[in-house]
mmCIF file of C-alpha atoms and ligand atoms in Angstrom:
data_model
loop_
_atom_site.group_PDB
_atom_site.id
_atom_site.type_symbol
_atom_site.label_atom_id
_atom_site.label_comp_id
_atom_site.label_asym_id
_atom_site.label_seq_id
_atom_site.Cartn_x
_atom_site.Cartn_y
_atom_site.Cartn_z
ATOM 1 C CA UNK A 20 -24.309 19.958 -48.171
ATOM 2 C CA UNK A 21 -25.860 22.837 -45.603
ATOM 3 C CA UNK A 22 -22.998 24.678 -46.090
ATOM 4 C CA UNK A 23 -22.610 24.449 -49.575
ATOM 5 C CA UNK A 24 -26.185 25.140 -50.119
ATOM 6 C CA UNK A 25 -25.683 28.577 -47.712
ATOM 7 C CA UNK A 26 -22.457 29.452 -49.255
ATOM 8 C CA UNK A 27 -22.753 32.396 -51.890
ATOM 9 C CA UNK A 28 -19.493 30.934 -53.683
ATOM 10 C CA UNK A 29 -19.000 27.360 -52.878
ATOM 11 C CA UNK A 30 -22.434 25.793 -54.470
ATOM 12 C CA UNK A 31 -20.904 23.033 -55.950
ATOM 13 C CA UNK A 32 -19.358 20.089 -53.802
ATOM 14 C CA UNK A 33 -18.533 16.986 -55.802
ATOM 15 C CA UNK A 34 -17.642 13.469 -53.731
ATOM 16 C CA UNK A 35 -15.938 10.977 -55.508
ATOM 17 C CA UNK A 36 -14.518 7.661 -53.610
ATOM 18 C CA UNK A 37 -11.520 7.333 -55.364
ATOM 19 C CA UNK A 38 -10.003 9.382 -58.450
ATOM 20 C CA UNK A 39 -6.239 9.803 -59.571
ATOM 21 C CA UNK A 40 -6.411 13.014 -58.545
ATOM 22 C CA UNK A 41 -8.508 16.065 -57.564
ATOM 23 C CA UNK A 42 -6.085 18.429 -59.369
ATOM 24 C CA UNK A 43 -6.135 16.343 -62.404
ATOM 25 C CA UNK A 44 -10.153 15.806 -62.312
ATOM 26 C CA UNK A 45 -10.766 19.592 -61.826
ATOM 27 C CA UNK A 46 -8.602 20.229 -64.951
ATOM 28 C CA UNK A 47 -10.367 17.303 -66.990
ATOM 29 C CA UNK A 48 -13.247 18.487 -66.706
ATOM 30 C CA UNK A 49 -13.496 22.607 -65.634
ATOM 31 C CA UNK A 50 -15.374 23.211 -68.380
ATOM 32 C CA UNK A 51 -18.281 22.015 -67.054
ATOM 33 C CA UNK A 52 -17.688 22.655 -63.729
ATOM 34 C CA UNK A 53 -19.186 25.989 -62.388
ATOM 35 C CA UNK A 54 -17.173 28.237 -60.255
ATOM 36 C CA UNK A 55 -15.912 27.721 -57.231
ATOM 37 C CA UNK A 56 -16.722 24.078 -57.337
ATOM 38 C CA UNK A 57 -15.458 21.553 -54.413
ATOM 39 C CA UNK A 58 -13.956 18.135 -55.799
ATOM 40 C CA UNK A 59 -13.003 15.447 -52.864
ATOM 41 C CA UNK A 60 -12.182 12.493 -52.844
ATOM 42 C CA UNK A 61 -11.507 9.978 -50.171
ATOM 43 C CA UNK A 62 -8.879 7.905 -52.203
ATOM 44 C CA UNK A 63 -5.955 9.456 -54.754
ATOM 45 C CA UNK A 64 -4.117 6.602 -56.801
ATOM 46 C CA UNK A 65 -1.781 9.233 -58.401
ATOM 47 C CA UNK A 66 -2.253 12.593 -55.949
ATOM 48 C CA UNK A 67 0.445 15.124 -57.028
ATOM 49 C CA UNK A 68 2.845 17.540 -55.187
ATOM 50 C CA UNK A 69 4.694 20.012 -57.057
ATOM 51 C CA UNK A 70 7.189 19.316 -59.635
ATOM 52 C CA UNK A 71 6.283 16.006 -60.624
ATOM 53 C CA UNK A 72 6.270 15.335 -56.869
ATOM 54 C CA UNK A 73 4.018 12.340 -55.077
ATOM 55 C CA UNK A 74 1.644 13.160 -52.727
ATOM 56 C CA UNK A 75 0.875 9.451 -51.197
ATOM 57 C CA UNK A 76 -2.473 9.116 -50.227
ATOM 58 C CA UNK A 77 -3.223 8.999 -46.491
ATOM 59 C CA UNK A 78 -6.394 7.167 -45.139
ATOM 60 C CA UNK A 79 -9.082 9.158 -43.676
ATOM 61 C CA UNK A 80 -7.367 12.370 -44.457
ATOM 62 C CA UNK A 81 -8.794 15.243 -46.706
ATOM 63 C CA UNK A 82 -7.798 15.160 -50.389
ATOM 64 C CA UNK A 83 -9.762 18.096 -51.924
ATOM 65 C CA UNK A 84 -9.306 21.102 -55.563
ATOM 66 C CA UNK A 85 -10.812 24.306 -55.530
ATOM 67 C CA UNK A 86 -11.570 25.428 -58.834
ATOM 68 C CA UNK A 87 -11.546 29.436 -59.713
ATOM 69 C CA UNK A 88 -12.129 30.511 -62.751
ATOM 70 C CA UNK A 89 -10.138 33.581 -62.868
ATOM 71 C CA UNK A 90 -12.595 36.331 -64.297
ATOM 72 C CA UNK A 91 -12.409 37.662 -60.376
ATOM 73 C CA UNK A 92 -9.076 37.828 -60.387
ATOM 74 C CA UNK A 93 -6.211 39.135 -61.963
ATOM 75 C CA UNK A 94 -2.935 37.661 -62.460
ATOM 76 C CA UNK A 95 -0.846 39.121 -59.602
ATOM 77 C CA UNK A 96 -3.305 38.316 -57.098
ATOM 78 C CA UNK A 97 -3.096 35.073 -58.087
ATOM 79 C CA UNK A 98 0.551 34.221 -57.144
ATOM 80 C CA UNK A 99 -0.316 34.962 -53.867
ATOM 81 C CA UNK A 100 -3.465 33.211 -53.446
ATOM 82 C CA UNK A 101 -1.660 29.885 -52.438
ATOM 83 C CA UNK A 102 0.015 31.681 -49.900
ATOM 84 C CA UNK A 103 -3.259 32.812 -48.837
ATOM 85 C CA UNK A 104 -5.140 29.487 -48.409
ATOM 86 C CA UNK A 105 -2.480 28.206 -46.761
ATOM 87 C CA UNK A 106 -2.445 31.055 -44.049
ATOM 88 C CA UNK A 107 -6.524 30.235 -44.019
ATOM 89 C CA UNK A 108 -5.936 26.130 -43.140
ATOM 90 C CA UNK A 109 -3.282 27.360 -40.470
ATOM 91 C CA UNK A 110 -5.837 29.638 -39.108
ATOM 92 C CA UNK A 111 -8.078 27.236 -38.911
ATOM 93 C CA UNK A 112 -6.632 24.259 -37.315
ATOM 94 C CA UNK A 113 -5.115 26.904 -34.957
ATOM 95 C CA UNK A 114 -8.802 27.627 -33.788
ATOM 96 C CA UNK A 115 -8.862 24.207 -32.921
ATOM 97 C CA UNK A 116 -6.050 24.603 -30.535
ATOM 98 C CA UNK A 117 -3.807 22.388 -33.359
ATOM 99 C CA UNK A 118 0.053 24.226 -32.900
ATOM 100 C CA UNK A 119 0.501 24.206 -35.899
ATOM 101 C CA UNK A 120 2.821 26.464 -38.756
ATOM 102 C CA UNK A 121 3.334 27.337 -42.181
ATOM 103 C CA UNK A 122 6.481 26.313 -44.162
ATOM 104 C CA UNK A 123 7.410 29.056 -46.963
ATOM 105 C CA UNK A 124 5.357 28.842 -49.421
ATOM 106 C CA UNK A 125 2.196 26.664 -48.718
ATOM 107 C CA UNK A 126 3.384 23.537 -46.113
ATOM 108 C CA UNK A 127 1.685 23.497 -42.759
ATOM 109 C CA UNK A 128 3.927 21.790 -39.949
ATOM 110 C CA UNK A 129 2.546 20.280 -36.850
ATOM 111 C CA UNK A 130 5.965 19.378 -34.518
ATOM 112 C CA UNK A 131 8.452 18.981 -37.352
ATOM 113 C CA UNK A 132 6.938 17.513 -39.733
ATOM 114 C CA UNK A 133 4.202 17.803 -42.563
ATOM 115 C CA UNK A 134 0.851 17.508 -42.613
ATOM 116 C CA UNK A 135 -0.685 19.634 -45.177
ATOM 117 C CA UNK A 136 0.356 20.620 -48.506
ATOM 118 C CA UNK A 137 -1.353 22.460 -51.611
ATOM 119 C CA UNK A 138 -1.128 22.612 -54.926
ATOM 120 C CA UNK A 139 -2.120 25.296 -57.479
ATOM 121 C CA UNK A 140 -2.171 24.955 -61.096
ATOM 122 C CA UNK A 141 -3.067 27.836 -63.122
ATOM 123 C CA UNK A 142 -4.682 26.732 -66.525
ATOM 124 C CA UNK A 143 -5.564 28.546 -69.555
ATOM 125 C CA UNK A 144 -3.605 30.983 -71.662
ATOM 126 C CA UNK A 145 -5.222 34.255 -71.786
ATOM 127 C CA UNK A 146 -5.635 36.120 -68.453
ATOM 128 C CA UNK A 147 -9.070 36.411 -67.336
ATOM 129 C CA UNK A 148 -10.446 33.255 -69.160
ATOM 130 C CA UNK A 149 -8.317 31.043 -67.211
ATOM 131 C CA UNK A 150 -8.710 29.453 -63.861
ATOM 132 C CA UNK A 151 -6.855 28.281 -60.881
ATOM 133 C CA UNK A 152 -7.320 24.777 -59.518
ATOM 134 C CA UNK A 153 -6.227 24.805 -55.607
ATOM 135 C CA UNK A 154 -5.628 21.196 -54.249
ATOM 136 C CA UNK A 155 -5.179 20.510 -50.634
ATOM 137 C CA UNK A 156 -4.177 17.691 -49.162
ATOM 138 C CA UNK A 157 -4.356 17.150 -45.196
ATOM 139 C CA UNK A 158 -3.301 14.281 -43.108
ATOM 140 C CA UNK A 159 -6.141 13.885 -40.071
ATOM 141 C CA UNK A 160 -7.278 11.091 -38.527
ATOM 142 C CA UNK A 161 -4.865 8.031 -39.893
ATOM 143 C CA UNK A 162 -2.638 7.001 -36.777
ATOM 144 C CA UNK A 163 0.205 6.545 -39.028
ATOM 145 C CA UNK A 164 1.865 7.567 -41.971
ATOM 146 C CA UNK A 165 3.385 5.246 -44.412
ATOM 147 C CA UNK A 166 7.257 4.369 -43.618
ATOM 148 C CA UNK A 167 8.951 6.191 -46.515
ATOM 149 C CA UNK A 168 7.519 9.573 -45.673
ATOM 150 C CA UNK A 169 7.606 9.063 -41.383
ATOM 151 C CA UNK A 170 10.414 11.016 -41.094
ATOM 152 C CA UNK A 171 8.689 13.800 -42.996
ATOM 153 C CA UNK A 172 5.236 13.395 -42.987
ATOM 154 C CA UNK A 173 2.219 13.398 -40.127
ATOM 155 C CA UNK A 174 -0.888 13.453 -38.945
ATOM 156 C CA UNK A 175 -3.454 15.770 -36.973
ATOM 157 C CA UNK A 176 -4.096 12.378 -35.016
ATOM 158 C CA UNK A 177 -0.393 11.118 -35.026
ATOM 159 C CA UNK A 178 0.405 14.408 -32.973
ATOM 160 C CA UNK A 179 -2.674 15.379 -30.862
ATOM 161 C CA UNK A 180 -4.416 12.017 -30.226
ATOM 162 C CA UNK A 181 -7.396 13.644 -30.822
ATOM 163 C CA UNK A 182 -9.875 12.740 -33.767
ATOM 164 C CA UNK A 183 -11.076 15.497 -35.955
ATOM 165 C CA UNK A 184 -14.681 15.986 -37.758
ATOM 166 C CA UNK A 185 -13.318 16.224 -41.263
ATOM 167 C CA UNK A 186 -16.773 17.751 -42.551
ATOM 168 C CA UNK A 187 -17.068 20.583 -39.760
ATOM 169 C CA UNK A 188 -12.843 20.843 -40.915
ATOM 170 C CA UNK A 189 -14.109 21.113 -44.572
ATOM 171 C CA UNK A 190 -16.676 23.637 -44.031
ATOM 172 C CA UNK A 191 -14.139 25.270 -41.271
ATOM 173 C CA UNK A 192 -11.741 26.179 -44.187
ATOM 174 C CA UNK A 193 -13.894 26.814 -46.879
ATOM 175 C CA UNK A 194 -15.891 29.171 -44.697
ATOM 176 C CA UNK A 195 -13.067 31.065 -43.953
ATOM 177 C CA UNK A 196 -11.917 31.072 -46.808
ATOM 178 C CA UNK A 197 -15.110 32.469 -48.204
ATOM 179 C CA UNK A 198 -15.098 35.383 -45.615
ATOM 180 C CA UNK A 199 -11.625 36.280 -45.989
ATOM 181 C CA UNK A 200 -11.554 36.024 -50.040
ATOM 182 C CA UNK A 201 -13.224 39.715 -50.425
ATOM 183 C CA UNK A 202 -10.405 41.091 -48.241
ATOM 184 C CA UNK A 203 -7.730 39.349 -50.426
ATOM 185 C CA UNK A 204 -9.405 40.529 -53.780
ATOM 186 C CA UNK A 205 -9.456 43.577 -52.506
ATOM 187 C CA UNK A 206 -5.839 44.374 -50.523
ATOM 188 C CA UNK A 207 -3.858 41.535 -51.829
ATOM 189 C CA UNK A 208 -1.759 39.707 -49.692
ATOM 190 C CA UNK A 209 -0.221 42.274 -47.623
ATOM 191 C CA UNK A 210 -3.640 42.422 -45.854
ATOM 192 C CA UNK A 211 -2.673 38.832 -44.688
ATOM 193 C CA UNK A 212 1.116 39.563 -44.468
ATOM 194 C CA UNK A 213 1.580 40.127 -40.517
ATOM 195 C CA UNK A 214 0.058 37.050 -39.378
ATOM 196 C CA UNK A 215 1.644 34.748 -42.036
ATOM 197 C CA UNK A 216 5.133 36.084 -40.483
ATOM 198 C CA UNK A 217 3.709 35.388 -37.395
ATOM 199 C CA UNK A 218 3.301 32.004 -38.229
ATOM 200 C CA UNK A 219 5.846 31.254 -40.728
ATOM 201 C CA UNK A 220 8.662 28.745 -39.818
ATOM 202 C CA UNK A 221 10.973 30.441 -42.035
ATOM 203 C CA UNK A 222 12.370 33.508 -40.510
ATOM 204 C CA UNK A 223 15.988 34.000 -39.708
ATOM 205 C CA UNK A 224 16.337 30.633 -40.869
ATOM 206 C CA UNK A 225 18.892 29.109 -43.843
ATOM 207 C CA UNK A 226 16.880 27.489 -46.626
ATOM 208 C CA UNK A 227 18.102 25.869 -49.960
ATOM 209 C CA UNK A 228 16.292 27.426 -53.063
ATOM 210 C CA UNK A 229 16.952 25.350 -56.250
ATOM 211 C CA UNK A 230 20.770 24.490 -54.346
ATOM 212 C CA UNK A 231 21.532 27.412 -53.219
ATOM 213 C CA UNK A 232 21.959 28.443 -49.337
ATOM 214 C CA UNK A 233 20.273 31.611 -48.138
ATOM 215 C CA UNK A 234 18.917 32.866 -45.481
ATOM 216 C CA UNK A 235 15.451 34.238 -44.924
ATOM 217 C CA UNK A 236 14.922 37.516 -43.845
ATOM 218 C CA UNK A 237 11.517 38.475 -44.731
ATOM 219 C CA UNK A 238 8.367 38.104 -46.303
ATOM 220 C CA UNK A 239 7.395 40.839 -48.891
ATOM 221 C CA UNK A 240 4.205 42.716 -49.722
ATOM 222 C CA UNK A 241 3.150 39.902 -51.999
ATOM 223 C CA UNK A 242 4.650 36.840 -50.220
ATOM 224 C CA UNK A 243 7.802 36.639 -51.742
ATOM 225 C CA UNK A 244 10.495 35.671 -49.666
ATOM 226 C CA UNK A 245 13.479 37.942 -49.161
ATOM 227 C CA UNK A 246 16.543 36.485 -48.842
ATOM 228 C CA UNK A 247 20.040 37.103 -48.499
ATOM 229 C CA UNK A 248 23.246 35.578 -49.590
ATOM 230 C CA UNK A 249 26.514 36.445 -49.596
ATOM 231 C CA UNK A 250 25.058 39.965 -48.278
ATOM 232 C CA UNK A 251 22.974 40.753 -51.532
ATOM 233 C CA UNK A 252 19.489 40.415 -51.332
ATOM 234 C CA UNK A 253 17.093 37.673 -53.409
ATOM 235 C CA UNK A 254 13.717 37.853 -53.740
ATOM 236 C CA UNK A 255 12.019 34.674 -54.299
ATOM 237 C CA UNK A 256 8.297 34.918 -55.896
ATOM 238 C CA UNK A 257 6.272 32.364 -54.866
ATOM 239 C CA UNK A 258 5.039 32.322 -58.464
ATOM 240 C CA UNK A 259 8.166 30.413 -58.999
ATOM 241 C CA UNK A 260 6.684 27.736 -56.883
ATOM 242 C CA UNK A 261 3.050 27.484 -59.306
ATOM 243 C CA UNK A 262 3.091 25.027 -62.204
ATOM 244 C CA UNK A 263 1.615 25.516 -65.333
ATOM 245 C CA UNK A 264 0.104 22.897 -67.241
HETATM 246 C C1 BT5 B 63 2.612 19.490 -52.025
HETATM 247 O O1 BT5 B 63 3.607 19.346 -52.946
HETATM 248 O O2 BT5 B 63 2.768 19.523 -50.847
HETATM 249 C C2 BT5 B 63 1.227 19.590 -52.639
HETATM 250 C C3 BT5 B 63 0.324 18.481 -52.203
HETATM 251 C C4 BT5 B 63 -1.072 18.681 -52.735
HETATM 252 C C5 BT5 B 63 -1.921 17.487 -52.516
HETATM 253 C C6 BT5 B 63 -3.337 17.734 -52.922
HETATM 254 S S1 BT5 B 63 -4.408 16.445 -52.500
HETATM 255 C C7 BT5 B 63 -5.653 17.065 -53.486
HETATM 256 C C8 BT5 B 63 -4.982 17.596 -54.742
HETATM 257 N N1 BT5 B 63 -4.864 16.588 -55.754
HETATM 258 C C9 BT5 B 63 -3.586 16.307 -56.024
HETATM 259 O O3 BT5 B 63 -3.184 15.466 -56.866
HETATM 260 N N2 BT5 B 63 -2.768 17.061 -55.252
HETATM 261 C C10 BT5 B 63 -3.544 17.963 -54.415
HETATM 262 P P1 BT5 B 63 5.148 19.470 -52.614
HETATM 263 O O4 BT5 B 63 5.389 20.754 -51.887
HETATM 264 O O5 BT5 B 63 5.811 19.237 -53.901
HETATM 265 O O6 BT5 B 63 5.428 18.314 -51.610
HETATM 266 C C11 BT5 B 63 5.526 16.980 -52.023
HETATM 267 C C12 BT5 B 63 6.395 16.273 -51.003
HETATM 268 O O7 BT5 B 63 5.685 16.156 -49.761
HETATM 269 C C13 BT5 B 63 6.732 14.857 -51.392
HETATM 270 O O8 BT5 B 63 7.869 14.821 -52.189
HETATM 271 C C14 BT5 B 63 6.951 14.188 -50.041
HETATM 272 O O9 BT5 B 63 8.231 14.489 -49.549
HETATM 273 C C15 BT5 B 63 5.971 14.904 -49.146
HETATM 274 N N3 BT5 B 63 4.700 14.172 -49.039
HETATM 275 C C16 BT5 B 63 4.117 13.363 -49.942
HETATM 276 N N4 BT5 B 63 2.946 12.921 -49.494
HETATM 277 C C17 BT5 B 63 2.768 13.464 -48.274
HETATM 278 C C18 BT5 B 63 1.737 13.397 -47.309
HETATM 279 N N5 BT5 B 63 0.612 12.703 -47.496
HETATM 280 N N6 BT5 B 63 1.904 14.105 -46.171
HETATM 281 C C19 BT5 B 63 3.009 14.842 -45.951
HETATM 282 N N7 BT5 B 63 4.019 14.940 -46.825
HETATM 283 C C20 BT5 B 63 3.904 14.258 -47.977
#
């Protein structure tokens, strides 16, 4: 609540104890939500992941949608911005000695597996009078995650033993993010570019894209990964990674 009340963009910071899902809230009702408002929740019945994905809900984690409305913005910034908030939770976790990295385009890894993930969905038609809801889901203090996703999936606690303050980790990110936002707006992503390499589990690596086999060779200007197969390059836009609703 301090924070919120301090912050000149995040004023708004609605706490629900359960909801299908953040994402799906924010989109329900963004017209009366101002700006830059915070929706948590500390339970998801139906939390989403891209593409009709799952995200199953992890006790005591944070389950959270930003919502933008995109008069600040224009569309090619917002491709990026994902990439961008992503880079910001790494950042942040990192500051609290967490070893953690991000997984092309917005996955954090902690040892191997997951244990963040966001989701942006752009709504609205007409640019400018559309907005950009940015869920993020982290997994912190539950010791375990459920059996179907353990190979994949875990915890700040799982791998550190340690227990994390969700609020301070709340204000933590949206802080930063607040700080850092004028720098995006202003020089894109490329501002950002060096230390998402730097921290980006990608590089020199093979990945599969939609079935195909490449291998990552860089990240571009605007956080599109360059790729290479068969000796041509690819560029993948992380805008193939938004949904539209
Ligand atoms: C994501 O999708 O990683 C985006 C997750 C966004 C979740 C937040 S929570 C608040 C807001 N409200 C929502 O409804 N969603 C957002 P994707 O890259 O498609 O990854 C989904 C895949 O991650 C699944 O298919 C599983 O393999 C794995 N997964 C599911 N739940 C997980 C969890 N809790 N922790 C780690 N991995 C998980």
């Amino acid at each position: 609540k301090d924070y919120i009340q301090s912050s000149n963009l995040f004023k708004e910071f609605i706490y629900l104890d359960e909801i299908d899902s953040t994402n799906t809230y924010v989109k329900q009702n963004q017209q009366h939500l101002e700006n830059a408002t915070v929706v948590y929740t500390e339970r998801q019945t139906q939390g989403r992941g891209r593409l009709l994905r799952k995200w199953v809900d992890i006790e005591k984690g944070i389950k959270m949608s930003i919502l933008l409305k995109l008069i600040l913005f224009d569309l090619e910034k917002i491709v990026p911005l994902t990439l961008f908030t992503g880079l910001i939770i790494n950042r942040v976790l990192r500051k609290y000695g967490v070893n953690s990295f991000i997984k092309w385009s917005n996955d954090i890894y902690l040892n191997g597996k997951k244990v963040c993930g966001i989701l942006s969905e752009l709504s609205g038609e007409v640019e400018g009078l559309g907005s950009i809801i940015i869920g993020i889901g982290i997994n912190v203090n539950a010791e375990s995650v459920p059996e179907d996703i353990k190979d994949i999936a875990t915890t700040l606690k799982t791998e550190t033993s340690q227990d994390f303050d969700r609020t301070r980790l709340i204000i933590d990110i949206l802080s930063e993010f607040e700080r850092e936002l004028p720098n995006f707006d202003n020089y894109g992503f490329s501002y950002f570019r060096d230390e998402y390499k730097s921290f980006c589990l990608n590089f020199g690596k093979e990945i599969l894209i939609n079935g195909e086999r490449m291998l990552c060779r860089d990240i571009g200007e605007n956080g599109e990964l360059v790729c290479e197969k068969d000796g041509e390059i690819i560029e993948i836009s992380s805008g193939e990674v938004l949904m539209r609703f």
